[in-house]
Coordinates of C-alpha atoms and ligand atoms in Angstrom, one line a residue:
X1 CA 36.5 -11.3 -17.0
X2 CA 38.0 -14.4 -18.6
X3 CA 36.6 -18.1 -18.3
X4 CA 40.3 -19.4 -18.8
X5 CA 40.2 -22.5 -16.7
X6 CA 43.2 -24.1 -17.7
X7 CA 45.5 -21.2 -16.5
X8 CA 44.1 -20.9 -13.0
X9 CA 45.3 -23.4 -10.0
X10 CA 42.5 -23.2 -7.1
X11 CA 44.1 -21.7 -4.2
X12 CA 42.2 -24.5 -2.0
X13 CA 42.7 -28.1 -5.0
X14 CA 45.6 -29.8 -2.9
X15 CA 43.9 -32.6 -2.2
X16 CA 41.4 -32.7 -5.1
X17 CA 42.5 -35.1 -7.5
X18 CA 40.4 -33.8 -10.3
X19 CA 39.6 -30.5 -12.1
X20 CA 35.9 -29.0 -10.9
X21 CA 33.3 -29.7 -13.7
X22 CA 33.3 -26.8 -16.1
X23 CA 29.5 -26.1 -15.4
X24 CA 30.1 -26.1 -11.2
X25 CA 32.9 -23.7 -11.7
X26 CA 30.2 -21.1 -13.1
X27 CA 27.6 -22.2 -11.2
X28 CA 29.7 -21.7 -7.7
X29 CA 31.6 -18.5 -9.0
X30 CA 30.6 -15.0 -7.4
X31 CA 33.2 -12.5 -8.8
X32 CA 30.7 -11.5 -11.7
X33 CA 29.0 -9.5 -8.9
X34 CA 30.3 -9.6 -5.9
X35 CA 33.3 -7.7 -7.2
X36 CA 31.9 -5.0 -6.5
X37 CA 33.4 -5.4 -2.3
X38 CA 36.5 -5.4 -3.9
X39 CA 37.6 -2.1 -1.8
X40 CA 35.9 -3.0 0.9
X41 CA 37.9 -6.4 0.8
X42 CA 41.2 -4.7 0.1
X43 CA 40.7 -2.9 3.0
X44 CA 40.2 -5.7 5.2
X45 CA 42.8 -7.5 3.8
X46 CA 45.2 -4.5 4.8
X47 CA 43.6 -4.2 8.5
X48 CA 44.4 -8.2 9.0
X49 CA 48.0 -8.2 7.7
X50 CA 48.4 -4.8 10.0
X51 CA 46.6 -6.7 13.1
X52 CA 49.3 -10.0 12.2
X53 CA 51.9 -8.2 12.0
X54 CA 51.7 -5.9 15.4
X55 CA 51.2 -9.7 17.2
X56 CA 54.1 -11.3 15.7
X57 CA 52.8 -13.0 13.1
X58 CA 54.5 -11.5 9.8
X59 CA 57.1 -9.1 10.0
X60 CA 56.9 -5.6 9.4
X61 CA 58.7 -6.2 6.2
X62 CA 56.4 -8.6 5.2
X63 CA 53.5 -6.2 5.9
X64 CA 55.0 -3.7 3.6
X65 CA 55.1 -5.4 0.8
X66 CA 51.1 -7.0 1.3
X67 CA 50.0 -3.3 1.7
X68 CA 52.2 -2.1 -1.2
X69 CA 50.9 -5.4 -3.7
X70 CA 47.6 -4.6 -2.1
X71 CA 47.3 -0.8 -2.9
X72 CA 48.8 -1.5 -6.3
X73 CA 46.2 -4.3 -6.9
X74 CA 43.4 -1.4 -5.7
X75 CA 44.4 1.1 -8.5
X76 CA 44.5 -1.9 -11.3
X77 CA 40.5 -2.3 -9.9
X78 CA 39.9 1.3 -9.8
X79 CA 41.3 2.0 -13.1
X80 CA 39.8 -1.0 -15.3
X81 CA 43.1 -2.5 -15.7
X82 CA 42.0 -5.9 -13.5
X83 CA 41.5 -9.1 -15.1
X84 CA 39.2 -11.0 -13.3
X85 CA 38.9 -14.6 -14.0
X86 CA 35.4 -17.1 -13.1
X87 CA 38.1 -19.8 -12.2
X88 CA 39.4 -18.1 -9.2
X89 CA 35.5 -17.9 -7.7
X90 CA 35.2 -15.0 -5.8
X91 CA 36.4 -11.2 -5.6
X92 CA 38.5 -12.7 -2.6
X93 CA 41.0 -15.3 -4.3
X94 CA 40.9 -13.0 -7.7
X95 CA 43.0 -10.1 -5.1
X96 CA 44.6 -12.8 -3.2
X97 CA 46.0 -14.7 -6.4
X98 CA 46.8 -11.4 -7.5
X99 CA 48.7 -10.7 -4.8
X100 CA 50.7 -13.6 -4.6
X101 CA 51.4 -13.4 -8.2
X102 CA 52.4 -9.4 -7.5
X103 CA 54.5 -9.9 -4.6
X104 CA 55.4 -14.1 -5.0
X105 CA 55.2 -16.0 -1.6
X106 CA 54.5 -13.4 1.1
X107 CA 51.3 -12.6 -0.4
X108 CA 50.6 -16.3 0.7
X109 CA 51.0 -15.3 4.0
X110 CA 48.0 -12.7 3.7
X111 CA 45.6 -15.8 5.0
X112 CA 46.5 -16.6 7.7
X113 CA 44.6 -16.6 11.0
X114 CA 41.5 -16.0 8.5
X115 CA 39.2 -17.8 6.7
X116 CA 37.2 -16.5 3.7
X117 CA 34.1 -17.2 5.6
X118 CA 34.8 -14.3 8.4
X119 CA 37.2 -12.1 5.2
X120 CA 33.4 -12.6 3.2
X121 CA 31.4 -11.5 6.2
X122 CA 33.8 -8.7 6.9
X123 CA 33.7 -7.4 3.3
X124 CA 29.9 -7.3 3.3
X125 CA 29.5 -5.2 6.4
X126 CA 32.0 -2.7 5.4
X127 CA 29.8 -2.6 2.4
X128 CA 26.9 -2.2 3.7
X129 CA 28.0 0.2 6.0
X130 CA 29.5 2.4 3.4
X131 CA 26.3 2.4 1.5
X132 CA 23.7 3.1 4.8
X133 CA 26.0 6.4 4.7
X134 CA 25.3 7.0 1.4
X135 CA 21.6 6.3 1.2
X136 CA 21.6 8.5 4.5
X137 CA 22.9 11.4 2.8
X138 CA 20.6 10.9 0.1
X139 CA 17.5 10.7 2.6
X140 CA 19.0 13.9 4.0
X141 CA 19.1 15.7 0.8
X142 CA 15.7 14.2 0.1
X143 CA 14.1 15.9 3.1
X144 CA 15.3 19.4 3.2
X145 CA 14.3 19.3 -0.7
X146 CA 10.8 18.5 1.0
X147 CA 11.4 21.2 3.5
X148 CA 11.6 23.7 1.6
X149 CA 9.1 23.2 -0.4
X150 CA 6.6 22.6 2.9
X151 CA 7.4 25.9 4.1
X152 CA 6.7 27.5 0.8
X153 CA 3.7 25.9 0.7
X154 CA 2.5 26.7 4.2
X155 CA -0.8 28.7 3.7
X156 CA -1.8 26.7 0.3
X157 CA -5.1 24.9 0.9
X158 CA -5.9 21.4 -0.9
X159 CA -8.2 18.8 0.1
X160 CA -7.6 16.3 2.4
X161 CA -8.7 12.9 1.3
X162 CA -9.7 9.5 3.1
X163 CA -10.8 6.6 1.0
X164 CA -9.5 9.0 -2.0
X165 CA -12.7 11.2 -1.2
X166 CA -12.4 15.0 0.1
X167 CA -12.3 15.1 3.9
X168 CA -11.4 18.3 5.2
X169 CA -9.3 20.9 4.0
X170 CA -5.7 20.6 4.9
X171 CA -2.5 22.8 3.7
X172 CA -0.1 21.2 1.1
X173 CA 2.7 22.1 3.7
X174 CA 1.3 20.1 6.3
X175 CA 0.5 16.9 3.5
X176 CA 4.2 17.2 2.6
X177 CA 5.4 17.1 6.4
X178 CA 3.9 14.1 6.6
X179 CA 5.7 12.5 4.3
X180 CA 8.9 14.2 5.7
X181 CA 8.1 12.3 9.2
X182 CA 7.8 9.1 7.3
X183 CA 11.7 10.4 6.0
X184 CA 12.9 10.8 9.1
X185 CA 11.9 7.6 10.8
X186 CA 13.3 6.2 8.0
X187 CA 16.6 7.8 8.6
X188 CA 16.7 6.6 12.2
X189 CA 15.8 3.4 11.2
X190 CA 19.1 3.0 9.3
X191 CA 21.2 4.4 11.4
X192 CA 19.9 2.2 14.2
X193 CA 20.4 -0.8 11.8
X194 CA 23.9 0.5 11.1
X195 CA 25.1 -0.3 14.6
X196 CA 24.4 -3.7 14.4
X197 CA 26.2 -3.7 11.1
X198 CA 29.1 -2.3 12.5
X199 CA 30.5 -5.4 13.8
X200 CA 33.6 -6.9 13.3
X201 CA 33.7 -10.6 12.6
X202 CA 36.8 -10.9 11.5
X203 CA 38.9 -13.5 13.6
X204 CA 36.3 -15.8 13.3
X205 CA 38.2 -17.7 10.9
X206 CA 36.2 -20.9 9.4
X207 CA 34.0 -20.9 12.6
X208 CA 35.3 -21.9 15.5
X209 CA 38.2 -18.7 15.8
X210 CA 41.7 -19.5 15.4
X211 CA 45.0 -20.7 16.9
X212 CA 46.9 -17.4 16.2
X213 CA 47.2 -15.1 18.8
X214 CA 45.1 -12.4 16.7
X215 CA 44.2 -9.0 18.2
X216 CA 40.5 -8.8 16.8
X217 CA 40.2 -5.3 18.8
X218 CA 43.2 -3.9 16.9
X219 CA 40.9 -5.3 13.7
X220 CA 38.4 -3.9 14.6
X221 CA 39.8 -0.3 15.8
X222 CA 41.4 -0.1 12.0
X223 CA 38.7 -0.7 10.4
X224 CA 36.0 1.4 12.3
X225 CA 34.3 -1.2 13.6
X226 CA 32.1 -0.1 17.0
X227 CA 32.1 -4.2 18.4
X228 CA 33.8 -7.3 18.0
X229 CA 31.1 -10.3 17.3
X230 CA 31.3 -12.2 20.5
X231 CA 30.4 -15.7 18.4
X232 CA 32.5 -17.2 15.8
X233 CA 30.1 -19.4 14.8
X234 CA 27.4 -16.3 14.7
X235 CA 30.0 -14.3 13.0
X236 CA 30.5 -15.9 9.8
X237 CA 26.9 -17.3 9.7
X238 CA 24.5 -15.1 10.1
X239 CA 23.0 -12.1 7.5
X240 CA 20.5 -10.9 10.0
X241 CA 22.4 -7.6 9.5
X242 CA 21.6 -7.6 5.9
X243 CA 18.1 -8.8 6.3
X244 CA 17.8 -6.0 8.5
X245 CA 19.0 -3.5 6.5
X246 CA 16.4 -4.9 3.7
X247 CA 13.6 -4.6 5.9
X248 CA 14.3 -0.9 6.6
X249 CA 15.4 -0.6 2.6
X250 CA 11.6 -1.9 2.2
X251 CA 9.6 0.2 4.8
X252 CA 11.1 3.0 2.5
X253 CA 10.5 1.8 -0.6
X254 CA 6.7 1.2 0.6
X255 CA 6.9 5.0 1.4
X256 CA 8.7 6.2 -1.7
X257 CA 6.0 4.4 -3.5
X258 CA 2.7 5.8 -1.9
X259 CA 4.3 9.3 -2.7
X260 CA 4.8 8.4 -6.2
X261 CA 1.1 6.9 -6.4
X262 CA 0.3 10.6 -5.2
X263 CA 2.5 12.4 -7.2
X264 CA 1.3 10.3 -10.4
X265 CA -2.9 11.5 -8.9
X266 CA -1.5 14.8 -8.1
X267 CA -0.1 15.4 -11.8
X268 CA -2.9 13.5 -13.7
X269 CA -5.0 15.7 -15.6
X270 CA -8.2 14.9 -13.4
X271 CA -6.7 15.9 -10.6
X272 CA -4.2 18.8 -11.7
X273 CA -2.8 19.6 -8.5
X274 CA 0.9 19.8 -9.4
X275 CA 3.1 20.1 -12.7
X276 CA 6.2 17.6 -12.8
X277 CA 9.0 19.6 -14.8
X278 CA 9.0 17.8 -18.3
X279 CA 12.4 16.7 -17.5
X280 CA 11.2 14.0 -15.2
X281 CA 8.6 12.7 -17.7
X282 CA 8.1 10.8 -20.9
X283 CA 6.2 10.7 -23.8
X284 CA 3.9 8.3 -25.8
X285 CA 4.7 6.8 -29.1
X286 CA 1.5 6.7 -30.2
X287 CA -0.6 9.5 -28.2
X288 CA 1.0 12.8 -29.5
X289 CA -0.8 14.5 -26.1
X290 CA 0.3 12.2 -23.6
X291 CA 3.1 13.2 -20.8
X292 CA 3.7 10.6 -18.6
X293 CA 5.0 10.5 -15.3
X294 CA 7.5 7.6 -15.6
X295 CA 10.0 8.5 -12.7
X296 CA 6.9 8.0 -10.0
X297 CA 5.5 4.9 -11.6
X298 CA 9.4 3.8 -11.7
X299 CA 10.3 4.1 -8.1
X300 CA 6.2 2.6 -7.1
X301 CA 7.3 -0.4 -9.5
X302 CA 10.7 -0.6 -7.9
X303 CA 9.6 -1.0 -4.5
X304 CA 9.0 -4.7 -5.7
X305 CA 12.2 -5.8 -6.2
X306 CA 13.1 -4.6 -3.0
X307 CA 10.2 -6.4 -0.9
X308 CA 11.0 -9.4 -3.1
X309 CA 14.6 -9.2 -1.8
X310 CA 13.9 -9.2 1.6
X311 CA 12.0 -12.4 1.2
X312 CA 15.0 -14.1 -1.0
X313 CA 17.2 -13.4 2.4
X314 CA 14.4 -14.5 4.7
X315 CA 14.2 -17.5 3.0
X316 CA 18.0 -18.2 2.3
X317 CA 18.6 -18.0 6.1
X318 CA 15.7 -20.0 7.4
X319 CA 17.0 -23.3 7.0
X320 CA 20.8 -22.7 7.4
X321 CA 22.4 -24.8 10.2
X322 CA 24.9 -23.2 11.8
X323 CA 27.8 -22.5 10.5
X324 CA 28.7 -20.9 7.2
X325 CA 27.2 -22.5 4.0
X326 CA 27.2 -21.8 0.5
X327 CA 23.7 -20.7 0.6
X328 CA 25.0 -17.3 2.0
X329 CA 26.8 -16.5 -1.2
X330 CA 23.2 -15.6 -2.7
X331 CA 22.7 -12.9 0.1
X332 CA 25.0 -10.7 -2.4
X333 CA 23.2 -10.3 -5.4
X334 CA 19.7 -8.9 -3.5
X335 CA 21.6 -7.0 -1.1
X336 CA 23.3 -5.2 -4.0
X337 CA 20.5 -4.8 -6.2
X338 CA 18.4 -3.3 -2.6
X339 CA 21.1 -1.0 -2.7
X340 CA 21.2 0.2 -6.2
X341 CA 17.6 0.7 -6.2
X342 CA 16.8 2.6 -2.8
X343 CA 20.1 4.8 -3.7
X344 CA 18.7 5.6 -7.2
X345 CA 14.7 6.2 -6.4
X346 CA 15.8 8.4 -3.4
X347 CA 17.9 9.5 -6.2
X348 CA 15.2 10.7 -8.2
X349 CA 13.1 11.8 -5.3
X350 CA 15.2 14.4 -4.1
X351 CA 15.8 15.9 -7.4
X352 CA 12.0 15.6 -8.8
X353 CA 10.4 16.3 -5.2
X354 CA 11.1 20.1 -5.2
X355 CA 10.9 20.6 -8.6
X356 CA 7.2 19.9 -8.5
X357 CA 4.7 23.0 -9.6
X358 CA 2.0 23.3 -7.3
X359 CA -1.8 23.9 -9.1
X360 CA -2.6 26.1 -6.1
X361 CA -5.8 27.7 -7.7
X362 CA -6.4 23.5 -8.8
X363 CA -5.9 22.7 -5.3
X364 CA -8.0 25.2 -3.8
X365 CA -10.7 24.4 -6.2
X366 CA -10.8 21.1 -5.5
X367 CA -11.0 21.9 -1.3
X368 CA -14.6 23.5 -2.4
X369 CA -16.2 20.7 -3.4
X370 CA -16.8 17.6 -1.2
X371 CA -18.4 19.4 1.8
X372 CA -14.6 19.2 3.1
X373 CA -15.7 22.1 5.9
X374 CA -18.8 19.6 7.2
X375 CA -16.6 18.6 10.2
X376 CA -16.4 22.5 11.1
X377 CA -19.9 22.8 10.6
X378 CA -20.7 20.3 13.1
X379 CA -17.6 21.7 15.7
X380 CA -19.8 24.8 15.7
X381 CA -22.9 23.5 16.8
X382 CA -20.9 21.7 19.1
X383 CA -19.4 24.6 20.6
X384 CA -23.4 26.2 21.1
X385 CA -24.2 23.4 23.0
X386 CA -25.2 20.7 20.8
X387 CA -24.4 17.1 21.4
X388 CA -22.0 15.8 18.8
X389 CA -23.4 13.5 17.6
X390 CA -26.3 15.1 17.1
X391 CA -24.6 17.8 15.4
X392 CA -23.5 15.0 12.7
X393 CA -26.8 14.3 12.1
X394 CA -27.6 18.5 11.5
X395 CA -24.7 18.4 9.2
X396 CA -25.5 15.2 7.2
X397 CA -28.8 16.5 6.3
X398 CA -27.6 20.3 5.2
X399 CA -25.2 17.8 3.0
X400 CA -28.1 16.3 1.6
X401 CA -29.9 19.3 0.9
X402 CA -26.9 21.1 -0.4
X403 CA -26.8 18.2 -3.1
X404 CA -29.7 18.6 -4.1
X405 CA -29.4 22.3 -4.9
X406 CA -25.9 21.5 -6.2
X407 CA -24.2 24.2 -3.8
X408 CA -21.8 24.1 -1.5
X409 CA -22.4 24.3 2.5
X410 CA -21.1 28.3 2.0
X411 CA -23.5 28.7 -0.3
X412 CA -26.6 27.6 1.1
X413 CA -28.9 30.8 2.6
X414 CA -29.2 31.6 6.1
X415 CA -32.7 30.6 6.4
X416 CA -32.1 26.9 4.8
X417 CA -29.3 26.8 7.1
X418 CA -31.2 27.7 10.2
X419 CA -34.2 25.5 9.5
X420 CA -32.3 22.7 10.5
X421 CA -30.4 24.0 13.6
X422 CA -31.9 27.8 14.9
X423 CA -28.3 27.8 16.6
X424 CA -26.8 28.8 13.6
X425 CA -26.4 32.2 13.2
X426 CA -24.7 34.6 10.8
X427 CA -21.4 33.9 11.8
X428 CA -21.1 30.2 10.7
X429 CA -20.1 31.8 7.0
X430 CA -16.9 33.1 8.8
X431 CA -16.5 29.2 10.3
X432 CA -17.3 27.5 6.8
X433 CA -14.4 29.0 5.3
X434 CA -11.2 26.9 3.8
X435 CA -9.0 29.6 6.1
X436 CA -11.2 29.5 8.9
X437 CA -11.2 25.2 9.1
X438 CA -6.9 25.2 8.6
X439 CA -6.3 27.8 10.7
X440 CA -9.1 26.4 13.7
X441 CA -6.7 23.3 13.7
X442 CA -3.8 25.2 15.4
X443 CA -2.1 22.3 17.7
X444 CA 0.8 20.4 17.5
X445 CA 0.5 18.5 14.5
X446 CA -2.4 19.8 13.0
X447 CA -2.6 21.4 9.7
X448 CA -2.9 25.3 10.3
X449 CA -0.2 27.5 8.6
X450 CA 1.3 28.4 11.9
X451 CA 2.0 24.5 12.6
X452 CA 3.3 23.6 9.3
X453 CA 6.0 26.5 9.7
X454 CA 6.6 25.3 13.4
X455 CA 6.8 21.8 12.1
X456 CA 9.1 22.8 9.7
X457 CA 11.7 24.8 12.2
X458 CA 12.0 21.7 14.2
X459 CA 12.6 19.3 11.4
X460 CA 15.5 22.0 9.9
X461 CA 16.8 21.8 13.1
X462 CA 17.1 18.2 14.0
X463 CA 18.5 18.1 10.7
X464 CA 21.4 20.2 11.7
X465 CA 21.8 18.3 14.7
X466 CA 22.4 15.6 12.7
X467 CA 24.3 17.2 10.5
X468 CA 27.0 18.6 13.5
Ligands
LIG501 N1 32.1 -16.3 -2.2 C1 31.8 -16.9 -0.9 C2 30.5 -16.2 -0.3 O1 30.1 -15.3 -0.8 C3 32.9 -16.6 0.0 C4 33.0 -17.6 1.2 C5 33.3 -18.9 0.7 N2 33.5 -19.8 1.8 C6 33.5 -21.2 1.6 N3 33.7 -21.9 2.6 N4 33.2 -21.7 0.4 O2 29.9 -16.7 0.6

């Protein structure tokens, strides 16, 4: 990147009649990040000078040598060898300038028709789109890693908390097919977004279209675009795409980040449910004992940023008249950090999620205490007759007493057991159970063994579905 002023004429200073203030030329430049479009841009630029050239506009001679400069320019990017410069602004005028200096004055033909206001809109949703397909893939990786391990984990019995107390018994398979239907929701979330990316704006121009007789569906055919934006003063304006695409990049971060709040309970020593492989974990300088798991704490700290940058392109829209202002050159930098983060926590996920050891014994263990089997106790005395809510009251007392004696329901003797209810009969041991209270909950979308594995099928196969 050079800061060479003097050497670079702006492509737009004709009628300035003095140089722009050192300090407003880096303070108005983008290139420092939003180079990163540079493909994306390349490829626009390509699609335009096709779409002028099959109405007229340039020759096909003139195309040639734009696509040639263009392609040439592309491998300089790709392979380091591109000198960007803060004086030409943007990632836009660096290729343009390039091009022109590649090529000489047909590459000043590339702009025509076009404005950098519908090339900058362009660029961003060809990014964007590019990156919802690889941030798909990566949720798709993410949740056959979760998959597999649900189905492996099928029969193992943990407790189930609410308000981080033991609840009832549930079966680690079913717990980790919840988080793979907060995955998948995620996924069509995207993907629904994604169509309302995948819009051209291009021929928009500045904002009110042009006076070329531009084919915009041709446009939008090579470049894969599903819809033309019916509005030119919509089309280079708004970023409700890109807010969009936030909001869904934060529902997912808020999810990534309650797993990794369970992940770090699950693998702290109190709770000792599962090992993370030391690979995904850190030490302490100071506490020779300590193994820390970083990676979860990571992504739950990460999901900050990511909320945080929805609000920066909330608030950079709000107050926007229409049509394009400079305000819209700050969507980049939040939009691009969104993307960097979701694509490296899901990143992380999909290669620490299956790796995790289950404590099954720990788990198990755990299910015992807390009276998680209460609930069954009560659905028995239900099913001899007894008014639930009565039934509670039975329970919560037998709770109370088992307290007392420090045992669990199980343990307590028939007789203590029968004193409060004489429905109870030798058969509630059977009912009181871990096995017994998973598999009793045998219905779609409860936690029995049978479920989880059902639940599991269908999930592999709309994932194939998907997949084609
Ligand atoms: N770098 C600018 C942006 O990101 C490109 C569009 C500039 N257009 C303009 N009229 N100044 O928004």
């Amino acid at each position: 990147m050079t800061n060479d002023r003097s050497t670079e004429k702006k492509l737009w200073d004709g009628r300035f009649t003095e140089a722009t203030d050192a300090f407003v030329e880096q303070f108005t430049a983008s290139v420092q990040f939003d180079q990163v479009m540079a493909n994306q841009d390349i490829r626009g630029s390509i699609a335009h000078a096709t779409m002028l050239s099959a109405v007229g506009v340039i020759t096909d001679a003139e195309l040639a040598s734009i696509v040639e400069g263009l392609t040439a320019i592309r491998k300089d990017i790709q392979q380091g060898q591109f000198q960007w410069s803060i004086g030409l602004e943007d990632v836009h005028m660096n290729i343009e300038k390039a091009l022109t200096d590649r090529i000489g004055n047909v590459g000043k033909k590339l702009h025509t028709g076009r404005s950098r206001n519908d090339q900058v809109a362009t660029d961003i949703r060809l990014y964007l789109r590019d990156e919802i397909d690889h941030i798909s893939a990566l949720l798709m990786r993410l949740q056959r890693g979760i998959l597999a391990l649900a189905s492996k984990e099928a029969e193992t019995i943990m407790p189930g908390l609410t308000h981080l107390q033991v609840a009832q018994p549930i079966t680690f398979g079913h717990h980790l097919m919840a988080w793979s239907a907060m995955i998948e929701r995620d996924y069509a979330r995207l993907q629904d977004c994604r169509r309302r990316v995948n819009i051209l704006p291009l021929g928009a121009a500045a904002l009110a279209g042009t006076s070329y007789p531009i084919d915009r569906h041709l446009s939008a055919s090579l470049l894969d675009f599903e819809g033309v934006a019916e509005n030119s003063l919509d089309a280079v304006s708004d970023r409700d795409f890109a807010i969009e695409f936030s909001a869904c990049a934060s529902i997912l971060m808020m999810h990534l980040s309650r797993w990794a709040e369970e992940i770090v309970l699950w693998s702290s020593p109190q709770f000792a449910f599962v090992d993370l492989p030391d690979r995904f974990c850190t030490g302490s300088s100071i506490m020779p004992q300590k193994k820390n798991p970083d990676v979860p704490e990571l992504v739950r700290g990460k999901s900050g940023r990511v909320f945080g940058s929805l609000m920066a392109l909330l608030t950079l829209m709000k107050g926007q008249p229409l049509a394009y202002n400079k305000d819209n050159q700050e969507d980049k930098e939040p939009l691009f950090d969104t993307v960097k983060t979701v694509s490296d926590c899901l990143t992380a996920f999909a290669d620490m999620v299956p790796a995790m050891v289950p404590n099954r014994g720990n788990m198990r263990t755990a299910a015992m205490r807390g009276y998680a089997t209460a609930t069954d106790l009560a659905d028995y005395l239900v099913k001899k007759g007894l008014p639930f809510r009565d039934a509670h009251d039975v329970v919560g007392k037998l709770v109370g007493t088992a307290i007392k004696q420090a045992l669990d329901l199980a343990e307590l003797p028939l007789a203590t057991l029968q004193a409060e209810s004489g429905l109870i009969a030798e058969d509630i041991y059977q009912v009181l159970t871990l096995e017994g209270s998973v598999n009793a909950r045998n219905h779609l979308g409860g936690t029995a063994p049978d479920q989880v594995r059902a639940a599991v099928a269908r999930a592999i196969a709309r994932l194939d579905a998907l997949a084609g």
